[in-house]
Short mmCIF file of C-alpha atoms and ligand atoms in Angstrom, two decimals:
data_model
loop_
_atom_site.label_atom_id
_atom_site.label_comp_id
_atom_site.label_asym_id
_atom_site.label_seq_id
_atom_site.Cartn_x
_atom_site.Cartn_y
_atom_site.Cartn_z
CA UNK X 1 24.46 -2.68 6.48
CA UNK X 2 23.52 -1.45 9.85
CA UNK X 3 20.32 -0.28 11.49
CA UNK X 4 19.56 1.69 14.59
CA UNK X 5 16.02 0.80 15.76
CA UNK X 6 14.30 3.00 18.31
CA UNK X 7 11.08 2.66 20.19
CA UNK X 8 9.75 3.74 23.58
CA UNK X 9 10.13 0.53 25.16
CA UNK X 10 9.71 -3.14 23.68
CA UNK X 11 7.16 -2.51 21.04
CA UNK X 12 9.68 -1.95 18.45
CA UNK X 13 10.76 -5.37 18.85
CA UNK X 14 7.69 -6.37 16.41
CA UNK X 15 9.42 -4.40 13.69
CA UNK X 16 12.84 -5.90 14.60
CA UNK X 17 11.28 -9.42 14.11
CA UNK X 18 9.94 -8.50 10.55
CA UNK X 19 13.61 -6.95 9.75
CA UNK X 20 15.31 -10.14 10.85
CA UNK X 21 12.83 -12.59 9.06
CA UNK X 22 13.70 -10.42 5.83
CA UNK X 23 17.46 -10.34 6.57
CA UNK X 24 17.74 -6.95 5.73
CA UNK X 25 20.61 -5.90 8.12
CA UNK X 26 23.69 -7.58 9.12
CA UNK X 27 23.46 -5.90 12.46
CA UNK X 28 20.48 -4.04 14.23
CA UNK X 29 21.25 -1.98 17.46
CA UNK X 30 17.95 -1.60 19.42
CA UNK X 31 17.32 1.24 21.82
CA UNK X 32 14.25 1.04 23.96
CA UNK X 33 13.64 4.07 26.26
CA UNK X 34 11.96 1.80 28.96
CA UNK X 35 12.52 4.57 31.65
CA UNK X 36 9.87 6.77 30.11
CA UNK X 37 7.72 4.42 28.03
CA UNK X 38 4.72 5.11 27.40
CA UNK X 39 5.22 7.82 24.76
CA UNK X 40 1.83 7.52 23.55
CA UNK X 41 0.15 9.71 26.27
CA UNK X 42 2.98 12.49 26.22
CA UNK X 43 2.72 15.73 24.14
CA UNK X 44 4.59 16.53 21.01
CA UNK X 45 7.37 18.63 22.69
CA UNK X 46 8.27 15.78 25.14
CA UNK X 47 8.19 13.20 22.52
CA UNK X 48 10.36 15.37 20.15
CA UNK X 49 12.99 16.01 22.90
CA UNK X 50 13.18 12.25 23.78
CA UNK X 51 13.59 11.41 20.00
CA UNK X 52 16.41 13.87 19.62
CA UNK X 53 18.08 12.27 22.88
CA UNK X 54 17.81 8.74 21.24
CA UNK X 55 19.28 10.05 17.98
CA UNK X 56 22.46 11.24 19.98
CA UNK X 57 22.68 8.01 21.32
CA UNK X 58 22.90 6.39 17.86
CA UNK X 59 25.38 8.75 16.77
CA UNK X 60 27.64 6.70 18.85
CA UNK X 61 27.44 3.84 16.25
CA UNK X 62 28.21 3.58 12.57
CA UNK X 63 24.50 2.96 11.58
CA UNK X 64 23.54 3.35 8.00
CA UNK X 65 19.71 4.19 8.84
CA UNK X 66 17.75 4.95 11.92
CA UNK X 67 14.16 3.46 12.16
CA UNK X 68 11.76 4.96 14.32
CA UNK X 69 9.68 1.74 15.19
CA UNK X 70 7.28 3.70 17.27
CA UNK X 71 4.22 5.40 15.70
CA UNK X 72 4.10 8.01 18.44
CA UNK X 73 7.71 9.05 17.53
CA UNK X 74 6.66 8.73 13.74
CA UNK X 75 3.78 10.95 14.37
CA UNK X 76 5.43 13.84 16.06
CA UNK X 77 9.22 13.92 15.75
CA UNK X 78 10.09 12.26 12.23
CA UNK X 79 10.72 15.49 10.65
CA UNK X 80 13.01 16.76 13.48
CA UNK X 81 14.92 13.52 13.47
CA UNK X 82 15.54 13.81 9.50
CA UNK X 83 16.59 17.40 10.07
CA UNK X 84 19.32 16.44 12.61
CA UNK X 85 20.60 13.06 11.55
CA UNK X 86 23.71 12.36 9.77
CA UNK X 87 22.23 8.89 8.57
CA UNK X 88 18.92 8.11 6.67
CA UNK X 89 15.83 7.79 8.77
CA UNK X 90 12.66 6.03 8.60
CA UNK X 91 9.37 6.03 10.54
CA UNK X 92 6.32 3.74 10.30
CA UNK X 93 3.43 5.79 9.28
CA UNK X 94 4.50 6.55 5.88
CA UNK X 95 5.33 2.99 5.01
CA UNK X 96 2.13 1.90 6.71
CA UNK X 97 -0.08 4.10 4.42
CA UNK X 98 1.86 2.96 1.35
CA UNK X 99 1.33 -0.62 2.44
CA UNK X 100 -2.37 -0.09 2.75
CA UNK X 101 -2.38 1.56 -0.59
CA UNK X 102 -0.79 -1.64 -2.38
CA UNK X 103 -3.21 -3.87 -0.40
CA UNK X 104 -6.31 -1.70 -0.64
CA UNK X 105 -6.82 -0.11 -3.96
CA UNK X 106 -10.57 0.86 -3.47
CA UNK X 107 -10.53 4.45 -2.20
CA UNK X 108 -13.92 3.99 -0.83
CA UNK X 109 -12.89 1.35 1.67
CA UNK X 110 -13.40 1.86 5.14
CA UNK X 111 -10.12 2.20 7.15
CA UNK X 112 -9.84 1.76 10.97
CA UNK X 113 -6.76 3.32 12.35
CA UNK X 114 -5.84 2.02 15.94
CA UNK X 115 -3.00 3.90 17.72
CA UNK X 116 -1.99 5.64 20.94
CA UNK X 117 -3.42 9.14 21.80
CA UNK X 118 -0.40 10.69 20.66
CA UNK X 119 -0.63 8.93 17.03
CA UNK X 120 -4.20 9.65 16.84
CA UNK X 121 -4.29 13.23 17.89
CA UNK X 122 -1.67 14.16 15.62
CA UNK X 123 -3.97 13.20 12.83
CA UNK X 124 -0.94 12.09 10.83
CA UNK X 125 -2.11 8.94 9.48
CA UNK X 126 -5.68 10.67 8.48
CA UNK X 127 -3.79 13.43 6.44
CA UNK X 128 -1.93 11.19 4.33
CA UNK X 129 -4.40 8.68 3.65
CA UNK X 130 -6.34 11.57 2.49
CA UNK X 131 -3.79 12.96 0.19
CA UNK X 132 -3.92 9.33 -1.26
CA UNK X 133 -8.02 9.65 -1.86
CA UNK X 134 -8.88 7.57 1.17
CA UNK X 135 -11.92 9.57 3.02
CA UNK X 136 -13.80 6.71 4.89
CA UNK X 137 -11.66 6.67 7.91
CA UNK X 138 -12.18 6.06 11.46
CA UNK X 139 -9.64 6.46 14.28
CA UNK X 140 -9.38 4.99 17.67
CA UNK X 141 -6.98 5.31 20.64
CA UNK X 142 -7.37 1.77 22.82
CA UNK X 143 -5.27 3.22 25.49
CA UNK X 144 -5.50 0.14 27.55
CA UNK X 145 -4.28 -2.17 24.80
CA UNK X 146 -0.59 -1.09 25.69
CA UNK X 147 -0.54 -2.21 29.25
CA UNK X 148 -2.43 -5.22 28.68
CA UNK X 149 0.17 -6.15 25.82
CA UNK X 150 3.17 -5.28 28.33
CA UNK X 151 1.57 -7.50 30.72
CA UNK X 152 2.00 -10.36 28.45
CA UNK X 153 -1.71 -10.92 28.06
CA UNK X 154 -1.88 -11.68 24.23
CA UNK X 155 -5.30 -13.52 24.56
CA UNK X 156 -7.96 -14.46 27.16
CA UNK X 157 -10.64 -12.92 29.28
CA UNK X 158 -9.09 -9.50 30.23
CA UNK X 159 -7.91 -8.79 26.51
CA UNK X 160 -11.51 -9.78 25.42
CA UNK X 161 -13.15 -7.43 27.78
CA UNK X 162 -10.99 -4.60 26.95
CA UNK X 163 -11.29 -5.13 23.33
CA UNK X 164 -15.26 -5.44 23.57
CA UNK X 165 -15.06 -2.15 25.39
CA UNK X 166 -13.21 -0.15 22.74
CA UNK X 167 -14.87 -2.17 19.46
CA UNK X 168 -18.26 -2.50 20.41
CA UNK X 169 -20.27 -0.29 17.86
CA UNK X 170 -17.44 -0.16 15.19
CA UNK X 171 -18.93 -1.02 12.13
CA UNK X 172 -16.58 -3.84 10.00
CA UNK X 173 -13.58 -2.11 8.36
CA UNK X 174 -12.25 -3.39 5.27
CA UNK X 175 -8.73 -2.49 6.65
CA UNK X 176 -7.13 -1.81 10.00
CA UNK X 177 -3.72 0.01 10.62
CA UNK X 178 -2.20 -1.32 13.67
CA UNK X 179 -0.86 2.23 14.28
CA UNK X 180 0.98 0.86 17.44
CA UNK X 181 4.05 -1.30 17.50
CA UNK X 182 2.42 -3.20 20.34
CA UNK X 183 -0.82 -4.22 18.25
CA UNK X 184 0.81 -6.89 16.14
CA UNK X 185 1.17 -8.88 19.14
CA UNK X 186 -2.61 -9.08 19.61
CA UNK X 187 -3.40 -9.15 16.10
CA UNK X 188 -5.23 -12.48 15.85
CA UNK X 189 -7.61 -11.22 18.52
CA UNK X 190 -8.02 -7.97 16.79
CA UNK X 191 -8.99 -10.12 13.57
CA UNK X 192 -11.68 -12.11 15.47
CA UNK X 193 -13.53 -9.15 16.08
CA UNK X 194 -13.05 -7.85 12.36
CA UNK X 195 -12.49 -11.18 10.45
CA UNK X 196 -12.89 -9.34 6.91
CA UNK X 197 -10.15 -6.73 7.68
CA UNK X 198 -6.78 -6.61 5.98
CA UNK X 199 -4.47 -5.97 8.64
CA UNK X 200 -1.57 -3.34 8.34
CA UNK X 201 1.41 -4.42 10.52
CA UNK X 202 4.11 -1.57 10.94
CA UNK X 203 6.87 -4.15 10.71
CA UNK X 204 5.91 -5.70 7.46
CA UNK X 205 5.24 -2.17 5.99
CA UNK X 206 8.94 -1.04 7.04
CA UNK X 207 10.44 -3.90 5.26
CA UNK X 208 8.61 -3.04 1.91
CA UNK X 209 9.42 0.61 2.45
CA UNK X 210 12.96 0.00 2.91
CA UNK X 211 13.30 -1.88 -0.21
CA UNK X 212 11.22 0.50 -2.37
CA UNK X 213 12.63 3.70 -1.05
CA UNK X 214 16.16 3.00 -0.01
CA UNK X 215 16.86 -0.34 -2.07
CA UNK X 216 17.76 -2.09 1.11
CA UNK X 217 17.35 -5.68 0.24
CA UNK X 218 18.03 -8.99 1.89
CA UNK X 219 21.63 -9.93 2.83
CA UNK X 220 22.92 -13.55 3.13
CA UNK X 221 24.11 -12.99 6.57
CA UNK X 222 21.92 -13.73 9.85
CA UNK X 223 21.26 -10.28 11.84
CA UNK X 224 23.50 -9.56 14.97
CA UNK X 225 21.81 -7.88 17.78
CA UNK X 226 22.85 -5.60 20.24
CA UNK X 227 19.92 -4.33 23.07
CA UNK X 228 20.18 -1.16 24.77
CA UNK X 229 17.65 0.34 27.29
CA UNK X 230 17.47 3.52 29.43
CA UNK X 231 16.27 1.21 32.38
CA UNK X 232 16.49 -2.31 33.25
CA UNK X 233 17.98 -3.58 29.89
CA UNK X 234 17.94 -7.12 31.29
CA UNK X 235 14.24 -7.40 31.05
CA UNK X 236 14.28 -5.63 27.61
CA UNK X 237 16.70 -8.75 26.33
CA UNK X 238 14.23 -11.33 28.26
CA UNK X 239 11.26 -9.78 26.30
CA UNK X 240 13.22 -9.88 22.89
CA UNK X 241 14.44 -13.50 23.60
CA UNK X 242 10.73 -14.50 23.88
CA UNK X 243 9.14 -12.45 21.26
CA UNK X 244 11.81 -12.99 18.65
CA UNK X 245 12.24 -16.61 18.99
CA UNK X 246 10.37 -18.08 16.07
N1 LIG E 1 5.54 2.30 20.52
C1 LIG E 1 4.35 2.87 20.89
C2 LIG E 1 3.80 3.15 19.48
O1 LIG E 1 4.00 2.60 18.45
C3 LIG E 1 3.36 2.52 21.73
C4 LIG E 1 3.73 2.50 23.25
C5 LIG E 1 3.80 3.75 23.76
O2 LIG E 1 2.92 4.54 24.32
O3 LIG E 1 5.09 4.23 24.26
O4 LIG E 1 3.06 4.26 19.42
#
């Protein structure tokens, strides 16, 4: 079984890490649109155009499924991808909401959604959560988290100051949706601010979803990786080596 994993840049590697840990695929082709990251500040038309270009790229490979490991793409372009793809397509938003439903059955629970401007402005998480009965929802776009993570600052004073800026005044949620694939890299620090919250990670959510929705289960093979990027692929490979190492 072969997957194409697509993200605006390196963030989707947090999803790849879960896919590798659960051995869901024999091979993963990763494409990061590093020349045009970040997507989270762009509008629906632009994100959709970029996503359809990525789809054309994946048509060169014999993949079974394309995974849009980017919440901003999942927010704005997933229907267009599904309508044009000759293979299966999965995003990360529906899997995230289903994972939350499994972990937090109480519909009165307070849910905090953290995502990029694109993801939050699309309202897609909120709408889907509403259809499953959740009403107590707060959405936040901590835009500075992405560049701080890109800079490799996964803890320390800078991250702490940025977190305090966004999180001060937010009441303790019961669950937090890490609605941006960069955020699992700083989940320990987010948890320090909100110690009681259950965190929903796109990677783990996708693993559950692929098993339930498509019957994709563990193989006995180790996953072979191929990395592609629209700019500076060596840098992407370097980051992948560090992030995927354990
Ligand atoms: N990977 C993107 C997401 O999950 C975040 C980075 C970006 O803004 O491109 O939304």
